Every structure is written in structure tokens, then in C-alpha cells.
Tab-separated table of N, CA, C and O and ligand atoms in Angstrom:
chain	number	residue	atom	x	y	z
D	23	UNK	N	0.849	-1.205	0.000
D	23	UNK	CA	0.000	0.000	0.000
D	23	UNK	C	0.879	1.248	0.000
D	23	UNK	O	1.820	1.344	0.771
D	24	UNK	N	0.565	2.209	-0.826
D	24	UNK	CA	1.371	3.427	-0.907
D	24	UNK	C	0.933	4.426	0.158
D	24	UNK	O	-0.139	4.303	0.740
D	25	UNK	N	1.754	5.419	0.395
D	25	UNK	CA	1.449	6.426	1.403
D	25	UNK	C	0.220	7.244	1.018
D	25	UNK	O	-0.435	7.825	1.868
D	26	UNK	N	-0.077	7.291	-0.265
D	26	UNK	CA	-1.196	8.104	-0.723
D	26	UNK	C	-2.528	7.379	-0.625
D	26	UNK	O	-3.580	7.991	-0.715
D	27	UNK	N	-2.479	6.092	-0.468
D	27	UNK	CA	-3.725	5.331	-0.388
D	27	UNK	C	-4.448	5.659	0.902
D	27	UNK	O	-3.817	5.810	1.947
D	28	UNK	N	-5.770	5.812	0.849
D	28	UNK	CA	-6.522	6.059	2.078
D	28	UNK	C	-6.449	4.834	2.977
D	28	UNK	O	-6.325	3.712	2.489
D	29	UNK	N	-6.526	5.071	4.260
D	29	UNK	CA	-6.511	3.955	5.205
D	29	UNK	C	-7.759	3.117	5.029
D	29	UNK	O	-8.866	3.640	5.008
D	30	UNK	N	-7.584	1.846	4.898
D	30	UNK	CA	-8.746	0.972	4.873
D	30	UNK	C	-8.640	0.006	6.044
D	30	UNK	O	-7.918	-0.962	6.027
D	31	UNK	N	-9.365	0.391	7.086
D	31	UNK	CA	-9.360	-0.371	8.333
D	31	UNK	C	-10.717	-1.043	8.499
D	31	UNK	O	-11.748	-0.447	8.224
D	32	UNK	N	-10.676	-2.253	8.957
D	32	UNK	CA	-11.893	-3.038	9.183
D	32	UNK	C	-12.899	-2.262	10.044
D	32	UNK	O	-12.529	-1.620	11.023
D	33	UNK	N	-14.176	-2.322	9.649
D	33	UNK	CA	-15.226	-1.594	10.375
D	33	UNK	C	-15.691	-2.309	11.633
D	33	UNK	O	-16.439	-1.738	12.426
D	34	UNK	N	-15.301	-3.555	11.816
D	34	UNK	CA	-15.754	-4.293	12.992
D	34	UNK	C	-15.237	-3.618	14.256
D	34	UNK	O	-14.105	-3.137	14.290
D	35	UNK	N	-16.095	-3.588	15.260
D	35	UNK	CA	-15.753	-2.897	16.500
D	35	UNK	C	-14.471	-3.468	17.105
D	35	UNK	O	-14.341	-4.667	17.268
D	36	UNK	N	-13.521	-2.604	17.411
D	36	UNK	CA	-12.305	-3.039	18.075
D	36	UNK	C	-11.251	-3.625	17.157
D	36	UNK	O	-10.156	-3.930	17.599
D	37	UNK	N	-11.579	-3.777	15.882
D	37	UNK	CA	-10.617	-4.388	14.960
D	37	UNK	C	-9.834	-3.293	14.241
D	37	UNK	O	-10.392	-2.312	13.786
D	38	UNK	N	-8.519	-3.460	14.187
D	38	UNK	CA	-7.692	-2.502	13.456
D	38	UNK	C	-7.039	-3.177	12.257
D	38	UNK	O	-6.031	-2.730	11.740
D	39	UNK	N	-7.610	-4.274	11.848
D	39	UNK	CA	-7.051	-5.039	10.735
D	39	UNK	C	-7.219	-4.323	9.406
D	39	UNK	O	-8.117	-3.501	9.235
D	40	UNK	N	-6.351	-4.634	8.481
D	40	UNK	CA	-6.478	-4.092	7.136
D	40	UNK	C	-7.720	-4.671	6.470
D	40	UNK	O	-7.911	-5.876	6.441
D	41	UNK	N	-8.550	-3.787	5.955
D	41	UNK	CA	-9.752	-4.267	5.286
D	41	UNK	C	-9.401	-4.776	3.894
D	41	UNK	O	-8.634	-4.153	3.159
D	42	UNK	N	-9.971	-5.905	3.548
D	42	UNK	CA	-9.792	-6.445	2.209
D	42	UNK	C	-11.115	-6.529	1.462
D	42	UNK	O	-11.143	-6.763	0.264
D	43	UNK	N	-12.224	-6.299	2.182
D	43	UNK	CA	-13.549	-6.393	1.582
D	43	UNK	C	-14.362	-5.140	1.852
D	43	UNK	O	-14.259	-4.541	2.916
D	44	UNK	N	-15.169	-4.785	0.899
D	44	UNK	CA	-16.159	-3.743	1.089
D	44	UNK	C	-17.535	-4.396	1.090
D	44	UNK	O	-17.924	-5.033	0.122
D	45	UNK	N	-18.232	-4.248	2.207
D	45	UNK	CA	-19.568	-4.825	2.333
D	45	UNK	C	-20.579	-3.711	2.065
D	45	UNK	O	-20.666	-2.742	2.814
D	46	UNK	N	-21.320	-3.855	0.982
D	46	UNK	CA	-22.253	-2.810	0.563
D	46	UNK	C	-23.637	-3.105	1.112
D	46	UNK	O	-24.114	-4.237	1.056
D	47	UNK	N	-24.269	-2.052	1.637
D	47	UNK	CA	-25.595	-2.268	2.212
D	47	UNK	C	-26.455	-1.029	2.038
D	47	UNK	O	-25.973	0.051	1.679
D	48	UNK	N	-27.736	-1.211	2.302
D	48	UNK	CA	-28.716	-0.135	2.144
D	48	UNK	C	-29.849	-0.385	3.122
D	48	UNK	O	-30.380	-1.489	3.197
D	49	UNK	N	-30.182	0.640	3.871
D	49	UNK	CA	-31.336	0.555	4.769
D	49	UNK	C	-32.491	1.295	4.103
D	49	UNK	O	-32.497	2.520	4.067
D	50	UNK	N	-33.460	0.562	3.575
D	50	UNK	CA	-34.521	1.188	2.783
D	50	UNK	C	-35.359	2.188	3.557
D	50	UNK	O	-36.016	3.030	2.936
D	51	UNK	N	-35.348	2.127	4.871
D	51	UNK	CA	-36.123	3.120	5.618
D	51	UNK	C	-35.345	4.430	5.752
D	51	UNK	O	-35.923	5.463	6.087
D	52	UNK	N	-34.055	4.426	5.504
D	52	UNK	CA	-33.236	5.631	5.619
D	52	UNK	C	-32.685	6.106	4.292
D	52	UNK	O	-32.434	7.300	4.098
D	53	UNK	N	-32.480	5.170	3.376
D	53	UNK	CA	-31.735	5.480	2.162
D	53	UNK	C	-32.579	5.247	0.914
D	53	UNK	O	-33.424	4.365	0.898
D	54	UNK	N	-32.314	6.028	-0.114
D	54	UNK	CA	-32.929	5.741	-1.397
D	54	UNK	C	-32.367	4.419	-1.908
D	54	UNK	O	-31.256	4.024	-1.544
D	55	UNK	N	-33.127	3.731	-2.761
D	55	UNK	CA	-32.744	2.364	-3.155
D	55	UNK	C	-31.385	2.265	-3.851
D	55	UNK	O	-30.743	1.222	-3.778
D	56	UNK	N	-30.952	3.327	-4.508
D	56	UNK	CA	-29.674	3.240	-5.229
D	56	UNK	C	-28.492	3.680	-4.368
D	56	UNK	O	-27.351	3.625	-4.789
D	57	UNK	N	-28.780	4.106	-3.170
D	57	UNK	CA	-27.716	4.508	-2.249
D	57	UNK	C	-26.994	3.276	-1.723
D	57	UNK	O	-27.625	2.248	-1.464
D	58	UNK	N	-25.680	3.388	-1.560
D	58	UNK	CA	-24.918	2.275	-0.993
D	58	UNK	C	-24.050	2.760	0.151
D	58	UNK	O	-23.259	3.686	-0.012
D	59	UNK	N	-24.230	2.145	1.298
D	59	UNK	CA	-23.324	2.378	2.410
D	59	UNK	C	-22.277	1.269	2.379
D	59	UNK	O	-22.523	0.178	1.867
D	60	UNK	N	-21.118	1.561	2.942
D	60	UNK	CA	-20.037	0.577	2.901
D	60	UNK	C	-19.474	0.353	4.290
D	60	UNK	O	-19.171	1.310	5.000
D	61	UNK	N	-19.352	-0.896	4.651
D	61	UNK	CA	-18.520	-1.276	5.777
D	61	UNK	C	-17.297	-1.955	5.213
D	61	UNK	O	-17.405	-2.751	4.285
D	62	UNK	N	-16.156	-1.629	5.790
D	62	UNK	CA	-14.926	-2.284	5.380
D	62	UNK	C	-14.684	-3.464	6.301
D	62	UNK	O	-14.941	-3.390	7.498
D	63	UNK	N	-14.202	-4.546	5.730
D	63	UNK	CA	-14.020	-5.758	6.540
D	63	UNK	C	-12.698	-6.438	6.219
D	63	UNK	O	-12.297	-6.525	5.062
D	64	UNK	N	-12.037	-6.914	7.279
D	64	UNK	CA	-10.889	-7.786	7.087
D	64	UNK	C	-11.415	-9.194	6.821
D	64	UNK	O	-12.606	-9.454	6.941
D	65	UNK	N	-10.535	-10.103	6.466
D	65	UNK	CA	-10.966	-11.465	6.174
D	65	UNK	C	-11.708	-12.080	7.350
D	65	UNK	O	-12.679	-12.815	7.184
D	66	UNK	N	-11.257	-11.761	8.571
D	66	UNK	CA	-11.830	-12.390	9.761
D	66	UNK	C	-13.245	-11.898	10.050
D	66	UNK	O	-14.043	-12.612	10.649
D	67	UNK	N	-13.562	-10.674	9.651
D	67	UNK	CA	-14.852	-10.092	10.030
D	67	UNK	C	-15.848	-9.967	8.893
D	67	UNK	O	-16.980	-9.547	9.104
D	68	UNK	N	-15.417	-10.308	7.691
D	68	UNK	CA	-16.328	-10.178	6.555
D	68	UNK	C	-17.650	-10.905	6.823
D	68	UNK	O	-18.731	-10.334	6.672
D	69	UNK	N	-17.548	-12.153	7.250
D	69	UNK	CA	-18.749	-12.956	7.442
D	69	UNK	C	-19.644	-12.370	8.536
D	69	UNK	O	-20.858	-12.320	8.415
D	70	UNK	N	-19.015	-11.923	9.609
D	70	UNK	CA	-19.752	-11.363	10.739
D	70	UNK	C	-20.556	-10.130	10.326
D	70	UNK	O	-21.728	-9.982	10.667
D	71	UNK	N	-19.915	-9.249	9.568
D	71	UNK	CA	-20.605	-8.042	9.132
D	71	UNK	C	-21.700	-8.374	8.123
D	71	UNK	O	-22.792	-7.803	8.160
D	72	UNK	N	-21.414	-9.319	7.241
D	72	UNK	CA	-22.441	-9.739	6.276
D	72	UNK	C	-23.649	-10.321	6.995
D	72	UNK	O	-24.797	-10.007	6.663
D	73	UNK	N	-23.389	-11.159	7.978
D	73	UNK	CA	-24.489	-11.785	8.717
D	73	UNK	C	-25.346	-10.741	9.415
D	73	UNK	O	-26.575	-10.823	9.422
D	74	UNK	N	-24.695	-9.763	10.006
D	74	UNK	CA	-25.401	-8.691	10.702
D	74	UNK	C	-26.363	-7.992	9.747
D	74	UNK	O	-27.523	-7.739	10.060
D	75	UNK	N	-25.855	-7.674	8.562
D	75	UNK	CA	-26.670	-6.956	7.581
D	75	UNK	C	-27.729	-7.862	6.956
D	75	UNK	O	-28.859	-7.440	6.716
D	76	UNK	N	-27.363	-9.102	6.711
D	76	UNK	CA	-28.327	-10.042	6.119
D	76	UNK	C	-29.517	-10.234	7.045
D	76	UNK	O	-30.656	-10.309	6.602
D	77	UNK	N	-29.244	-10.313	8.345
D	77	UNK	CA	-30.318	-10.529	9.311
D	77	UNK	C	-31.322	-9.386	9.259
D	77	UNK	O	-32.489	-9.559	9.587
D	78	UNK	N	-30.866	-8.207	8.866
D	78	UNK	CA	-31.739	-7.032	8.772
D	78	UNK	C	-32.176	-6.740	7.346
D	78	UNK	O	-32.802	-5.715	7.079
D	79	UNK	N	-31.811	-7.635	6.440
D	79	UNK	CA	-32.152	-7.482	5.022
D	79	UNK	C	-31.542	-6.218	4.427
D	79	UNK	O	-32.096	-5.621	3.508
D	80	UNK	N	-30.411	-5.782	4.961
D	80	UNK	CA	-29.739	-4.591	4.440
D	80	UNK	C	-28.627	-4.944	3.461
D	80	UNK	O	-28.186	-4.107	2.700
D	81	UNK	N	-28.145	-6.178	3.526
D	81	UNK	CA	-26.965	-6.547	2.742
D	81	UNK	C	-27.269	-6.524	1.260
D	81	UNK	O	-28.319	-6.982	0.817
D	82	UNK	N	-26.299	-5.980	0.481
D	82	UNK	CA	-26.471	-5.941	-0.971
D	82	UNK	C	-25.410	-6.742	-1.699
D	82	UNK	O	-25.700	-7.513	-2.600
D	83	UNK	N	-24.156	-6.531	-1.318
D	83	UNK	CA	-23.067	-7.073	-2.114
D	83	UNK	C	-21.772	-6.946	-1.328
D	83	UNK	O	-21.626	-6.023	-0.528
D	84	UNK	N	-20.852	-7.862	-1.552
D	84	UNK	CA	-19.520	-7.746	-0.975
D	84	UNK	C	-18.505	-7.793	-2.097
D	84	UNK	O	-18.546	-8.685	-2.943
D	85	UNK	N	-17.635	-6.799	-2.111
D	85	UNK	CA	-16.658	-6.707	-3.198
D	85	UNK	C	-15.266	-6.510	-2.603
D	85	UNK	O	-15.127	-6.009	-1.478
D	86	UNK	N	-14.225	-6.876	-3.357
D	86	UNK	CA	-12.865	-6.568	-2.897
D	86	UNK	C	-12.686	-5.064	-2.746
D	86	UNK	O	-13.263	-4.290	-3.522
D	87	UNK	N	-11.902	-4.667	-1.762
D	87	UNK	CA	-11.681	-3.238	-1.519
D	87	UNK	C	-11.218	-2.526	-2.788
D	87	UNK	O	-11.610	-1.403	-3.065
D	88	UNK	N	-10.413	-3.207	-3.569
D	88	UNK	CA	-9.884	-2.598	-4.797
D	88	UNK	C	-10.994	-2.234	-5.771
D	88	UNK	O	-10.827	-1.346	-6.611
D	89	UNK	N	-12.127	-2.903	-5.662
D	89	UNK	CA	-13.226	-2.635	-6.586
D	89	UNK	C	-14.131	-1.497	-6.123
D	89	UNK	O	-15.003	-1.061	-6.873
D	90	UNK	N	-13.942	-1.026	-4.906
D	90	UNK	CA	-14.834	0.023	-4.387
D	90	UNK	C	-14.748	1.300	-5.207
D	90	UNK	O	-15.716	2.036	-5.324
D	91	UNK	N	-13.567	1.556	-5.769
D	91	UNK	CA	-13.396	2.749	-6.591
D	91	UNK	C	-14.385	2.797	-7.749
D	91	UNK	O	-14.757	3.860	-8.219
D	92	UNK	N	-14.768	1.614	-8.191
D	92	UNK	CA	-15.604	1.557	-9.391
D	92	UNK	C	-17.083	1.568	-9.054
D	92	UNK	O	-17.929	1.455	-9.932
D	93	UNK	N	-17.408	1.675	-7.775
D	93	UNK	CA	-18.811	1.600	-7.372
D	93	UNK	C	-19.279	2.971	-6.906
D	93	UNK	O	-18.590	3.660	-6.159
D	94	UNK	N	-20.437	3.350	-7.377
D	94	UNK	CA	-21.017	4.629	-7.000
D	94	UNK	C	-21.505	4.561	-5.554
D	94	UNK	O	-22.330	3.724	-5.209
D	95	UNK	N	-20.986	5.471	-4.729
D	95	UNK	CA	-21.393	5.476	-3.336
D	95	UNK	C	-22.100	6.778	-3.012
D	95	UNK	O	-21.790	7.819	-3.568
D	96	UNK	N	-23.043	6.694	-2.097
D	96	UNK	CA	-23.751	7.891	-1.692
D	96	UNK	C	-22.849	8.850	-0.935
D	96	UNK	O	-22.966	10.044	-1.022
D	97	UNK	N	-21.912	8.296	-0.190
D	97	UNK	CA	-20.982	9.115	0.575
D	97	UNK	C	-19.802	8.266	0.995
D	97	UNK	O	-19.758	7.076	0.731
D	98	UNK	N	-18.874	8.895	1.674
D	98	UNK	CA	-17.680	8.138	2.080
D	98	UNK	C	-18.038	7.006	3.048
D	98	UNK	O	-18.970	7.137	3.831
D	99	UNK	N	-17.267	5.942	2.986
D	99	UNK	CA	-17.506	4.840	3.913
D	99	UNK	C	-17.362	5.267	5.369
D	99	UNK	O	-16.521	6.088	5.697
D	100	UNK	N	-18.182	4.731	6.217
D	100	UNK	CA	-18.054	5.016	7.648
D	100	UNK	C	-18.574	3.836	8.432
D	100	UNK	O	-19.553	3.219	8.031
D	101	UNK	N	-17.923	3.499	9.496
D	101	UNK	CA	-18.330	2.323	10.269
D	101	UNK	C	-19.624	2.572	11.036
D	101	UNK	O	-19.728	3.556	11.756
D	102	UNK	N	-20.571	1.711	10.837
D	102	UNK	CA	-21.823	1.719	11.591
D	102	UNK	C	-22.541	3.068	11.532
D	102	UNK	O	-23.318	3.398	12.401
D	103	UNK	N	-22.238	3.855	10.531
D	103	UNK	CA	-22.942	5.126	10.381
D	103	UNK	C	-24.229	4.922	9.609
D	103	UNK	O	-24.517	3.829	9.157
D	104	UNK	N	-24.962	5.988	9.432
D	104	UNK	CA	-26.201	5.873	8.666
D	104	UNK	C	-25.911	6.083	7.193
D	104	UNK	O	-25.617	7.120	6.729
I	244	LIG	ZN1	-11.690	-7.097	11.327
């Protein structure tokens, strides 16, 4: 990773691991349908974050962090934000 690359740290609480996955989600009661929120996940927490979102029917897609650049996001990624 170069010095210019933004920090990609896992969104799981207490984890400071390098994120390798972007977990895309949408809460239809808060967001328009084409809006995508992102949680970043390390290998260890990807499943946990996906499960959390799946249980609430918010989960949309999980992509490699490198692919996030190519995805239209409503705003910058933020952990557990709205
Ligand atoms: Zn993690």
C-alpha cells in the first residue's frame, strides 16, 4: 500500500485489521434504493458483518476493496454510520 492510499481499516468494532472487503448495504427506511453504504471488513470479520446486515435485510453485495473505486457510493464509507 502506498502512502497516498486512504486507510482501509476493518469496520468491525475493536478491529484494526487491514480491510480487504467492502460490504455494501442499504437501509430502505433511511436510504434511497440506489444509495450504498459501505462497511470495510478484514478477512476475519467479513462474514460477521455480512451476517449482521443479512439478518436485517440490508446486505447488498460484498466486493474486494480494490473494486470500491468503481462503485457509485452515496458518501464516504463510515463504520456503523447511517
Ligand atoms: Zn476485522
